[in-house]
Short mmCIF file of N, CA, C and O in Angstrom, two decimals:
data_model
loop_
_atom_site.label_atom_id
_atom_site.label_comp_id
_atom_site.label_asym_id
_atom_site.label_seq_id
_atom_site.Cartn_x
_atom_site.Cartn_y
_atom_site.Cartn_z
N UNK A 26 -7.22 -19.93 5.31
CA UNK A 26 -6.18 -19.44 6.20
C UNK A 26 -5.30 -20.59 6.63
O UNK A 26 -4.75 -21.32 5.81
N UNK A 27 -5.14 -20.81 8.43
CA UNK A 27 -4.37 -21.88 8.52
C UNK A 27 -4.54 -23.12 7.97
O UNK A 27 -3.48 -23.72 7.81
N UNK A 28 -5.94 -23.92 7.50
CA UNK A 28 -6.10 -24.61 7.22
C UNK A 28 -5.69 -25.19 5.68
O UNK A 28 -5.44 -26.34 5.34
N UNK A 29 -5.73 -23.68 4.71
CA UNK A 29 -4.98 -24.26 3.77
C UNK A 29 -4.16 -24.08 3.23
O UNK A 29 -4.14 -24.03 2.00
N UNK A 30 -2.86 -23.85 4.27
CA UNK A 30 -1.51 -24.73 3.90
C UNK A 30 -1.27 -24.91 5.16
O UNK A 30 -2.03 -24.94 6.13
N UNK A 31 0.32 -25.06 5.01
CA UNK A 31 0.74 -25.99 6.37
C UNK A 31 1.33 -25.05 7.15
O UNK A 31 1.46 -25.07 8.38
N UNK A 32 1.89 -23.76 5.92
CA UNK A 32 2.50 -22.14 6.71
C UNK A 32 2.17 -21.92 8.03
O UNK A 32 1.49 -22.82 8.52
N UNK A 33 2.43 -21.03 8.73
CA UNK A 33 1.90 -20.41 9.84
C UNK A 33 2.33 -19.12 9.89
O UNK A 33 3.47 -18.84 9.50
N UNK A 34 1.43 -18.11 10.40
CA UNK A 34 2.23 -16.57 10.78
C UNK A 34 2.08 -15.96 9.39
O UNK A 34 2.41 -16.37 8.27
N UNK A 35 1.46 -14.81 9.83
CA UNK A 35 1.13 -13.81 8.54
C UNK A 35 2.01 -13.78 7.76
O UNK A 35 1.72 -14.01 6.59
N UNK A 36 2.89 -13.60 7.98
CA UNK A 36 4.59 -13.04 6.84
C UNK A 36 4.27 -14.44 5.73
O UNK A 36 4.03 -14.09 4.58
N UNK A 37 4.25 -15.82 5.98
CA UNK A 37 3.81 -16.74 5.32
C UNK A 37 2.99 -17.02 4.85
O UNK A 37 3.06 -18.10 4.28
N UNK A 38 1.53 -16.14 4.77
CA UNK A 38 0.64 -16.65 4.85
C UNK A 38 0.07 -15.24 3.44
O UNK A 38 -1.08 -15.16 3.00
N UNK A 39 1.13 -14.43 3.07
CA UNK A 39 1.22 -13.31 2.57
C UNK A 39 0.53 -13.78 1.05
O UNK A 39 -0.42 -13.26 0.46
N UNK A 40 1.40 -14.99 0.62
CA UNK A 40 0.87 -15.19 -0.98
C UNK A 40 -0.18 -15.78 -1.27
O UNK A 40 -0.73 -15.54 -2.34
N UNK A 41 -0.66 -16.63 -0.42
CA UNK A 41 -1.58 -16.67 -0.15
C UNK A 41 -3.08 -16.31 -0.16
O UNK A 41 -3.99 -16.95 -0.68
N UNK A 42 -3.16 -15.17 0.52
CA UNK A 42 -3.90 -14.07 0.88
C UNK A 42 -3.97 -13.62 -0.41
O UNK A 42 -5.00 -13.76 -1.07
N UNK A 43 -2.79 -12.98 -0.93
CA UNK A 43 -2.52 -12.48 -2.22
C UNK A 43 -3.49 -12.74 -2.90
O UNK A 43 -4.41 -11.99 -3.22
N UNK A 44 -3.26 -14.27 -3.27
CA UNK A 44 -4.34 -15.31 -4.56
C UNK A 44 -5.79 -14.56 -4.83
O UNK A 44 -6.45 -14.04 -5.73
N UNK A 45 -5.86 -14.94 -3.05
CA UNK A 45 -7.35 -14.37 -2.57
C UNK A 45 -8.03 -13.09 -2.89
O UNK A 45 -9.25 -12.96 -2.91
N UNK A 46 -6.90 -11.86 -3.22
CA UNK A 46 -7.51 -10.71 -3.20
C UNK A 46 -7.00 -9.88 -4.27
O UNK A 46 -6.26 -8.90 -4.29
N UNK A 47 -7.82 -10.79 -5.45
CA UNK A 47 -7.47 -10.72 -7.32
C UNK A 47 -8.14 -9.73 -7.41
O UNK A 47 -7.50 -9.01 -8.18
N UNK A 48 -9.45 -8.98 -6.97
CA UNK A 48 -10.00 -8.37 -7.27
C UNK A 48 -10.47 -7.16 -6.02
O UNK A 48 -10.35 -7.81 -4.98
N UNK A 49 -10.80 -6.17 -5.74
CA UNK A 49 -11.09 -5.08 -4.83
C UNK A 49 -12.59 -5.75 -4.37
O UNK A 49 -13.46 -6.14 -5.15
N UNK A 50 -12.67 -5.78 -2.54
CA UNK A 50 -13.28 -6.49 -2.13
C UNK A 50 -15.05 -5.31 -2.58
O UNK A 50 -15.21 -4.09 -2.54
N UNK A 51 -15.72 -6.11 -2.85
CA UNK A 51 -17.04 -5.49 -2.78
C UNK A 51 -18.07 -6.43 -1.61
O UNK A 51 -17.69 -7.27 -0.79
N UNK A 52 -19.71 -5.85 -1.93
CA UNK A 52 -20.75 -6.41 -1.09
C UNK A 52 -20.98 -7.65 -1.39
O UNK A 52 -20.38 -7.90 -2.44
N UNK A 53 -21.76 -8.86 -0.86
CA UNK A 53 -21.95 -10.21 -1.37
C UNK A 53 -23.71 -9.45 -2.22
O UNK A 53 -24.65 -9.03 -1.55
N UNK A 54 -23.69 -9.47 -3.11
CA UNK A 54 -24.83 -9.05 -3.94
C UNK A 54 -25.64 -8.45 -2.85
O UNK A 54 -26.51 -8.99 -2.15
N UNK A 55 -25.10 -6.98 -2.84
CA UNK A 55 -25.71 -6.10 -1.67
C UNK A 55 -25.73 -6.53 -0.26
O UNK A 55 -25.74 -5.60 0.54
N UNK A 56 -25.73 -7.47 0.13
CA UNK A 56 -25.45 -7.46 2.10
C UNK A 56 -23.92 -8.19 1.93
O UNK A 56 -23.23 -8.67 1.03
N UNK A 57 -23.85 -7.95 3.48
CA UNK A 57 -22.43 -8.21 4.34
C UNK A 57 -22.41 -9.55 4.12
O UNK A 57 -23.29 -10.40 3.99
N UNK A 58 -20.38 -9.59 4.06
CA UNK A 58 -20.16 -11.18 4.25
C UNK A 58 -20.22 -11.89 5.33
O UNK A 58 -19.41 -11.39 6.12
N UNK A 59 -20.77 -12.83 5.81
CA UNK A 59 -20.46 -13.58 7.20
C UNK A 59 -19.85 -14.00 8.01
O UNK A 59 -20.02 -15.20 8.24
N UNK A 60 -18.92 -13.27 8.81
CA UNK A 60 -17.69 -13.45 9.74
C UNK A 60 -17.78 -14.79 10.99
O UNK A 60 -19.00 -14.99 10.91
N UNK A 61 -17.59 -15.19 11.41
CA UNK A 61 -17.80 -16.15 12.41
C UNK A 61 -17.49 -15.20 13.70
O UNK A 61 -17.06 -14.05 13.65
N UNK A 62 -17.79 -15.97 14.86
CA UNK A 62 -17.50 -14.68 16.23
C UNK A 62 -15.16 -14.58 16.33
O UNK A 62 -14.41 -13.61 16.30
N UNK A 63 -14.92 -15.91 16.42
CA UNK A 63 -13.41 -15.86 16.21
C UNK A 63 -13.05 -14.90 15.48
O UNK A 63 -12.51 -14.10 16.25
N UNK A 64 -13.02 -14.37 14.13
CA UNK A 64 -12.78 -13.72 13.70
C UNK A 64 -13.40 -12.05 13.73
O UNK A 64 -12.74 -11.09 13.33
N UNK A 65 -14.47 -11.97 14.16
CA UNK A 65 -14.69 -10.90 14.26
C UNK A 65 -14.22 -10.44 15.71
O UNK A 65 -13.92 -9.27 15.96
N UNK A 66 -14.21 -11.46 16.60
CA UNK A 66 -13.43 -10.91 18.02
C UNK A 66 -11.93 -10.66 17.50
O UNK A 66 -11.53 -9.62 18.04
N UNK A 67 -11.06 -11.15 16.77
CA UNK A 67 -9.65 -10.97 16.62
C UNK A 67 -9.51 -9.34 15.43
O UNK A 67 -8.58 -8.54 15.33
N UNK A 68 -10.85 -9.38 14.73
CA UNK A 68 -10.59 -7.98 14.15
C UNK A 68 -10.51 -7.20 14.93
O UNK A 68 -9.65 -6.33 14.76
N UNK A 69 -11.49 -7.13 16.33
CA UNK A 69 -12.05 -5.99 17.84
C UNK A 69 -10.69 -5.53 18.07
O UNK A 69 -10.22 -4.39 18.17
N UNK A 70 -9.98 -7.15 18.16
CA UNK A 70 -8.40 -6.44 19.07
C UNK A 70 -7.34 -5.95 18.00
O UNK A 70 -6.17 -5.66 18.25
N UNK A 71 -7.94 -5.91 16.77
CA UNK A 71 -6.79 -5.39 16.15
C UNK A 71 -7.27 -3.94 16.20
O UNK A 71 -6.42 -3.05 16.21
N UNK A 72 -8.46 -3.66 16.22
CA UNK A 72 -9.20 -2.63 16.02
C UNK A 72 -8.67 -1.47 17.31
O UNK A 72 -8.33 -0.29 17.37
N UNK A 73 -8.83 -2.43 18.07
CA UNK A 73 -8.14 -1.73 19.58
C UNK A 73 -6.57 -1.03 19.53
O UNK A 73 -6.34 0.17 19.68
N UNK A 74 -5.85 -1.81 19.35
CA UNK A 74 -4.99 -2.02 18.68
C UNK A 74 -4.46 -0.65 18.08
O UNK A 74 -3.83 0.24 18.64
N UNK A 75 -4.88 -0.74 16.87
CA UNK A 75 -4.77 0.45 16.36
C UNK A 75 -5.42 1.67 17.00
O UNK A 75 -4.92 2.78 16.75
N UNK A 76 -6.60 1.56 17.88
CA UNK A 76 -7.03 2.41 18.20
C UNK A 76 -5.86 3.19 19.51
O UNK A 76 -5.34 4.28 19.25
N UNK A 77 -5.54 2.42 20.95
CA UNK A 77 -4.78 2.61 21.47
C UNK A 77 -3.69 3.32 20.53
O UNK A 77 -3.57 4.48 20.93
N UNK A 78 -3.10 3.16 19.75
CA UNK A 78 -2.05 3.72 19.26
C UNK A 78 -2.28 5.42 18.33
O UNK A 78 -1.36 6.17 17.99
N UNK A 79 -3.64 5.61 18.12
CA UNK A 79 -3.76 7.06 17.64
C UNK A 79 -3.58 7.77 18.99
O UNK A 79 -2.90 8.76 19.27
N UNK A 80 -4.31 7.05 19.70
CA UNK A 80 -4.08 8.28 21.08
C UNK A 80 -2.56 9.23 21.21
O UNK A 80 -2.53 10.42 21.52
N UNK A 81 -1.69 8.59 20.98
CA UNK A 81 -0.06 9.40 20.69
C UNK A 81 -0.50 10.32 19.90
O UNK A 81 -1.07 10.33 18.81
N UNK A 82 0.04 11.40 20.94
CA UNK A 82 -0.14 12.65 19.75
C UNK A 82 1.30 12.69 18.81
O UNK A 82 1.26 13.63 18.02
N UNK A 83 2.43 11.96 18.72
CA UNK A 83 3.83 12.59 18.09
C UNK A 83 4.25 10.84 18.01
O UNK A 83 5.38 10.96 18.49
N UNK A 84 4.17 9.92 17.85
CA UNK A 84 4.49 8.75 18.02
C UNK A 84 6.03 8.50 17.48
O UNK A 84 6.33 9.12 16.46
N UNK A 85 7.04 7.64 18.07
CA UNK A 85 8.71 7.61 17.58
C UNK A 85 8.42 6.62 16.37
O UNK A 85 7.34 6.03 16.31
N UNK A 86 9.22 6.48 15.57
CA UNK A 86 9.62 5.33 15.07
C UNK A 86 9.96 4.00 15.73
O UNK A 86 9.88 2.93 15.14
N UNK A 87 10.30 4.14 16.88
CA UNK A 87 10.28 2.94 17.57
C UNK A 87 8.90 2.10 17.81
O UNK A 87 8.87 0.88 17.95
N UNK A 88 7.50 3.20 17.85
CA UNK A 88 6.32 2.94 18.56
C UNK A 88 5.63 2.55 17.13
O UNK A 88 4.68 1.77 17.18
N UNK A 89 6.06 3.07 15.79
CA UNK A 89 5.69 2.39 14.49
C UNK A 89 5.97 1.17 14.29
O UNK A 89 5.26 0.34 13.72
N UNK A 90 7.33 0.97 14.88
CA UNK A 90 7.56 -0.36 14.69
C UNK A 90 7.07 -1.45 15.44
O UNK A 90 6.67 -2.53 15.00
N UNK A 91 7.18 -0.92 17.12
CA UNK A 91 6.43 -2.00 17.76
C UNK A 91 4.85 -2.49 17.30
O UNK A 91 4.35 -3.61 17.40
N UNK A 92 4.27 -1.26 16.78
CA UNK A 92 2.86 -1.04 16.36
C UNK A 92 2.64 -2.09 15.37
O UNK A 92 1.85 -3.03 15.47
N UNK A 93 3.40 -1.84 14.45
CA UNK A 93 3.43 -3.20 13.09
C UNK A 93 4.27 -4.82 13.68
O UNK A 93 4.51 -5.73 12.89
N UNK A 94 4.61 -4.91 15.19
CA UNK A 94 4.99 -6.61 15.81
C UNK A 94 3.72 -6.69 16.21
O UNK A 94 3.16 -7.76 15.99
N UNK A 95 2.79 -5.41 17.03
CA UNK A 95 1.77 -6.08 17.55
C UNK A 95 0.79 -6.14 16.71
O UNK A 95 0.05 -7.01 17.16
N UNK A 96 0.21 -5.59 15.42
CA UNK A 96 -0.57 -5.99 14.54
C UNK A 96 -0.35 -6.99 13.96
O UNK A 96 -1.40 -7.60 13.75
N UNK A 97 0.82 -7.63 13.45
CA UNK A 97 1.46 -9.08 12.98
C UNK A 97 0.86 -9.77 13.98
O UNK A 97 -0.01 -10.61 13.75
N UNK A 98 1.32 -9.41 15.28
CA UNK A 98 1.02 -10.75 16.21
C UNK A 98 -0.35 -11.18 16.24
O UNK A 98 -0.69 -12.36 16.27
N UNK A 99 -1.45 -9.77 16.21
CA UNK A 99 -2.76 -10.19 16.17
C UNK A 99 -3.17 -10.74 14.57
O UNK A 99 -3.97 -11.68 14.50
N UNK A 100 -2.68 -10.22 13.45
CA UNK A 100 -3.20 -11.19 12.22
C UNK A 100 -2.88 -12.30 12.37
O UNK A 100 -3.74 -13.06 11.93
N UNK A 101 -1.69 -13.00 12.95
CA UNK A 101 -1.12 -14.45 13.15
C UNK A 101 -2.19 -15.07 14.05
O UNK A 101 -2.66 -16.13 13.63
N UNK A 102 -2.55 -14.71 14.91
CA UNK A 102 -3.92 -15.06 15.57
C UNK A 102 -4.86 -15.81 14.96
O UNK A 102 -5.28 -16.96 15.08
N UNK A 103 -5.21 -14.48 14.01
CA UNK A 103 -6.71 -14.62 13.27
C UNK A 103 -6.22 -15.60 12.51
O UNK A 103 -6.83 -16.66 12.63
N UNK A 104 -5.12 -15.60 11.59
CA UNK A 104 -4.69 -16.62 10.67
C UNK A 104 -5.00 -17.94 11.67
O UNK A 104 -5.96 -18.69 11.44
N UNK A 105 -4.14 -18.14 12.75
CA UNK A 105 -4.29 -19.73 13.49
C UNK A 105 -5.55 -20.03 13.91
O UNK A 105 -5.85 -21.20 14.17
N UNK A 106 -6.67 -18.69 14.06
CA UNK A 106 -8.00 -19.14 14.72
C UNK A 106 -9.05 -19.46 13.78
O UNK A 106 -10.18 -19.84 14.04
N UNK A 107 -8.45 -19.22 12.50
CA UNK A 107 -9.73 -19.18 11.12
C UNK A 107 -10.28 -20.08 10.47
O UNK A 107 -9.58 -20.63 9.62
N UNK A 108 -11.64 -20.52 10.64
CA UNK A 108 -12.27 -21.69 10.63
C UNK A 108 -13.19 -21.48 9.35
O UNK A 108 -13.91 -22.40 8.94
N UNK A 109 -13.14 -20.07 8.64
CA UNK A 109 -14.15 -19.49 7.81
C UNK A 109 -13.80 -20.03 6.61
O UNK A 109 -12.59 -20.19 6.43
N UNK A 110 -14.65 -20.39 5.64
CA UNK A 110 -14.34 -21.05 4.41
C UNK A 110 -15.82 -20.28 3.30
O UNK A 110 -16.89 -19.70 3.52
N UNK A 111 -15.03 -20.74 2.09
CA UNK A 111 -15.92 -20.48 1.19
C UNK A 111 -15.68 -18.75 0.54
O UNK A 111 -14.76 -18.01 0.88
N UNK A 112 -16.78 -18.40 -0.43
CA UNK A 112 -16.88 -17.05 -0.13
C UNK A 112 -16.45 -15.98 0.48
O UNK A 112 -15.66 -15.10 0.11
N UNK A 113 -17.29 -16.21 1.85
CA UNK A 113 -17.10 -15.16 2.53
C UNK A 113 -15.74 -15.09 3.33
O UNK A 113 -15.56 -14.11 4.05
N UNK A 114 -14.97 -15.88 3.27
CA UNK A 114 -13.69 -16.66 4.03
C UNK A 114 -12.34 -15.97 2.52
O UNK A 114 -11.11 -15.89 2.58
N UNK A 115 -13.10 -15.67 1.61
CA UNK A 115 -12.10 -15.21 -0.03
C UNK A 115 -12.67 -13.50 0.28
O UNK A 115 -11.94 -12.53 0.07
N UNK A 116 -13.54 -13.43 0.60
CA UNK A 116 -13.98 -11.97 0.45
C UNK A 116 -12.83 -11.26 2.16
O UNK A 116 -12.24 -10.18 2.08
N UNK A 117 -12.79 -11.95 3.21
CA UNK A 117 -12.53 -11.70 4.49
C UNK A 117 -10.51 -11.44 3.82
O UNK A 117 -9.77 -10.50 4.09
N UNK A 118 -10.27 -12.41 3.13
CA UNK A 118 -8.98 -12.45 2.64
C UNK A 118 -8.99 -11.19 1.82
O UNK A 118 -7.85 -10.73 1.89
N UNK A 119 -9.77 -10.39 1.06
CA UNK A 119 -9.37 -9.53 0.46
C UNK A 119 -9.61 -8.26 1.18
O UNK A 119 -9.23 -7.26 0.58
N UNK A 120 -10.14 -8.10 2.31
CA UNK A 120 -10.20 -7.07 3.33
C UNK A 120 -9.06 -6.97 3.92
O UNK A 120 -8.63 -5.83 4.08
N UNK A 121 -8.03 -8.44 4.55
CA UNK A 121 -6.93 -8.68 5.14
C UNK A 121 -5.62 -8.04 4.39
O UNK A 121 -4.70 -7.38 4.85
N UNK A 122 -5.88 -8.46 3.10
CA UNK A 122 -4.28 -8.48 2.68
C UNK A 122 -3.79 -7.20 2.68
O UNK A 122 -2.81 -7.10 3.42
N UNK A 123 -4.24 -5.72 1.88
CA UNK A 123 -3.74 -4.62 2.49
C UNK A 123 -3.14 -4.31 3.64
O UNK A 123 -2.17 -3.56 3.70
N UNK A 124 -3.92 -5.08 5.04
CA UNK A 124 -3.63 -4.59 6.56
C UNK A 124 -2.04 -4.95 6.86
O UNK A 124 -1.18 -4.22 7.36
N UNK A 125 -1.88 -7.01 6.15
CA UNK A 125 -0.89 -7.11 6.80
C UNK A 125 0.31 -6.78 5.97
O UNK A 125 1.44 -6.83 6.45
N UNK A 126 -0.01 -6.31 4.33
CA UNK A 126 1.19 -5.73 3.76
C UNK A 126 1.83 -4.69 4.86
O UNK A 126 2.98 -4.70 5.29
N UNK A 127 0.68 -3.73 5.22
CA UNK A 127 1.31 -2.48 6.00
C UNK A 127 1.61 -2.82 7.19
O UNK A 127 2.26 -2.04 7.88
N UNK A 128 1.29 -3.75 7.57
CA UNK A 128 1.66 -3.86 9.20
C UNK A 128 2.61 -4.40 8.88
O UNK A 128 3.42 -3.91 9.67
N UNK A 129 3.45 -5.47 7.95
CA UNK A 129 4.86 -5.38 7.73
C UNK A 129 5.94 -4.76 7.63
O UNK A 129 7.09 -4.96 8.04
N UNK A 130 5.08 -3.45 6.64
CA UNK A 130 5.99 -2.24 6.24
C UNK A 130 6.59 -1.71 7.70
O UNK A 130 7.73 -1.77 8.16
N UNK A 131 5.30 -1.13 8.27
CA UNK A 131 5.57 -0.85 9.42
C UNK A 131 6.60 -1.06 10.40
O UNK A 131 7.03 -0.15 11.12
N UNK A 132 7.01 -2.26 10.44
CA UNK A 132 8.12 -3.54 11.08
C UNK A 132 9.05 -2.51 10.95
O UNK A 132 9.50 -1.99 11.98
N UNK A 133 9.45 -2.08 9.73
CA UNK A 133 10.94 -2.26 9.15
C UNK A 133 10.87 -0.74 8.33
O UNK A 133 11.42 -0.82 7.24
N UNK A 134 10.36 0.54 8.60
CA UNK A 134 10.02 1.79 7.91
C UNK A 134 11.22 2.59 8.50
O UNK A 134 11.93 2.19 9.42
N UNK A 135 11.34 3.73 7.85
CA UNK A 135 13.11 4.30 8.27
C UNK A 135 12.40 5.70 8.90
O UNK A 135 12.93 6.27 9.86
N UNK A 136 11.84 5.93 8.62
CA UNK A 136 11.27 7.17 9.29
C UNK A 136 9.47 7.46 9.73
O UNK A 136 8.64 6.63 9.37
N UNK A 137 9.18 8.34 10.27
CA UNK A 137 7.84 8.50 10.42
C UNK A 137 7.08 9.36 9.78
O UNK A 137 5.94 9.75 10.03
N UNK A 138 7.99 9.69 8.74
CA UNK A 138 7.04 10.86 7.91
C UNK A 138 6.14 9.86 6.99
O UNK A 138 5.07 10.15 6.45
N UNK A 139 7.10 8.11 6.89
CA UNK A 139 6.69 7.60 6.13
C UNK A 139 5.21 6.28 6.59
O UNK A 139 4.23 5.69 6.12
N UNK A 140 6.15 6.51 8.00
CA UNK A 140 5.16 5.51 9.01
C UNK A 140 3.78 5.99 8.83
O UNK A 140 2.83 5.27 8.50
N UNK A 141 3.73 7.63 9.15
CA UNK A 141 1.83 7.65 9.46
C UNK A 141 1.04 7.43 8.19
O UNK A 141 -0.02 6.81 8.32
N UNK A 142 1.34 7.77 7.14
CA UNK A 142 0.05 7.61 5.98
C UNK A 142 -0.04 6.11 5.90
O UNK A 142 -0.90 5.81 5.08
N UNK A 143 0.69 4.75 6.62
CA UNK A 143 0.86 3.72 6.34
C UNK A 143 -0.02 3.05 7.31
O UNK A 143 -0.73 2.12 6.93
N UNK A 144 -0.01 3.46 8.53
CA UNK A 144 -0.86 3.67 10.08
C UNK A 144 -2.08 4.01 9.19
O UNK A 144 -2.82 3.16 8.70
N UNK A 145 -2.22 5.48 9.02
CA UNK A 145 -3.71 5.74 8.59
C UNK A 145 -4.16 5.29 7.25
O UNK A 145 -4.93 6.04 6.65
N UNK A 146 -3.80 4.24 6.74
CA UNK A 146 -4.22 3.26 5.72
C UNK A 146 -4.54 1.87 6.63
O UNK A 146 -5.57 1.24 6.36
N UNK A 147 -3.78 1.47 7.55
CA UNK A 147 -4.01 0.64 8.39
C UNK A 147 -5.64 0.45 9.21
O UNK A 147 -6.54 -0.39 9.23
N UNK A 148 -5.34 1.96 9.91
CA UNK A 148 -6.89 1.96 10.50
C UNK A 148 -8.18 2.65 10.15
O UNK A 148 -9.18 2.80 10.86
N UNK A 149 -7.89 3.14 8.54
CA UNK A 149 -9.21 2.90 7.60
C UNK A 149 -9.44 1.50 7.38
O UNK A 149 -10.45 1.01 7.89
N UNK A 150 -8.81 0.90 6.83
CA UNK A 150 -9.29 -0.72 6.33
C UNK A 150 -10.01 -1.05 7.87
O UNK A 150 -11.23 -1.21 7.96
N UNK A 151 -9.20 -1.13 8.94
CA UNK A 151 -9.95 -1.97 10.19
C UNK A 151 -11.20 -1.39 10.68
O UNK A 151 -12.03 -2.01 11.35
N UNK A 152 -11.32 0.06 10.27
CA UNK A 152 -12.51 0.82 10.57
C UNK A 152 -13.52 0.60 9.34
O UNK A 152 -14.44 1.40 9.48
N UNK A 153 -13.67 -0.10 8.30
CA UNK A 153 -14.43 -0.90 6.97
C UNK A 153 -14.83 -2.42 7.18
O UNK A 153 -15.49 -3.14 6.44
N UNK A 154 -14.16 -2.75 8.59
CA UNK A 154 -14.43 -4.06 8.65
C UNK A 154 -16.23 -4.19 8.61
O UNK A 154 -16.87 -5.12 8.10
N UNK A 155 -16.68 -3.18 9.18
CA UNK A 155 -18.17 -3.30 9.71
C UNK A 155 -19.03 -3.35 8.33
O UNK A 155 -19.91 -4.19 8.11
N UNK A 156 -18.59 -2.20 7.33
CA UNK A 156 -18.77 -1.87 6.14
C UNK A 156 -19.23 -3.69 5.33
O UNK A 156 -20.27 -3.97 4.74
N UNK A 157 -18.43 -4.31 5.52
CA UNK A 157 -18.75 -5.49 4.15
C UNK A 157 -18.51 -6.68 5.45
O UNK A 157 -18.13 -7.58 4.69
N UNK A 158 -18.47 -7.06 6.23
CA UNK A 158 -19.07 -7.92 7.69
C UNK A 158 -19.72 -8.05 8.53
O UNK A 158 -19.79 -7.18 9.40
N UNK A 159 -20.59 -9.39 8.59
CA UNK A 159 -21.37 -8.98 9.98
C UNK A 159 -21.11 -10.58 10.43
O UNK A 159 -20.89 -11.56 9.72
N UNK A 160 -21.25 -10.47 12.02
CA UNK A 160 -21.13 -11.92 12.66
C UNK A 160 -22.45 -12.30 13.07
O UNK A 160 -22.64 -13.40 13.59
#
């Protein structure tokens, strides 16, 4: 993450990630990969996050968009707080990169017919975090 390059902030940190997630993330030979607490506390609040935001029963396009500044803001987080290496630090990258493609999309989407299936791709992946992580 931050450590290897000099980038900062998800939008930069995109190709990156990319490299990382050549292949569809699976189990580490049957158990979970090893999250550190930093990172698994910064998934909680993205988790929140998204969660706060289903509660809208009819949500604007405006609230899609703010939705995808404040998920950016929290991956930029995790990106500056990420100390995880190795493995499980390439496996954590291939759980990520889907989230912050869409939480980009999100940013910048023209309507909301297109926003929600993009949202509810969003908070399946963050609801899988548990699936292939443990701290």
């Amino acid at each position: 993450c931050n450590q290897r390059n000099n980038k900062t902030g998800a939008e930069n940190n995109t190709s990156s990630i990319r490299a990382a997630a050549d292949k569809s993330l699976t189990l580490n030979n049957g158990d979970k990969w090893k999250a550190d607490s930093s990172t698994y506390n910064n998934v909680m609040d993205l988790k929140n996050i998204s969660d706060m935001f289903k509660i809208q029963p009819f949500p604007s396009l405006n609230e899609y968009h703010i939705l995808g500044n404040d998920l950016t803001k929290g991956i930029n987080k995790m990106i500056q707080e990420c100390k995880m290496t190795g493995p499980d630090h390439d496996a954590l990258h291939k759980w990520l990169e889907p989230i912050l493609e869409n939480a980009n999309q999100l940013k910048s989407v023209s309507d909301t017919t297109t926003a929600k299936p993009i949202f509810q791709s969003i908070d399946a992946s963050l609801g899988e975090y548990r699936n292939y992580f443990q701290s």
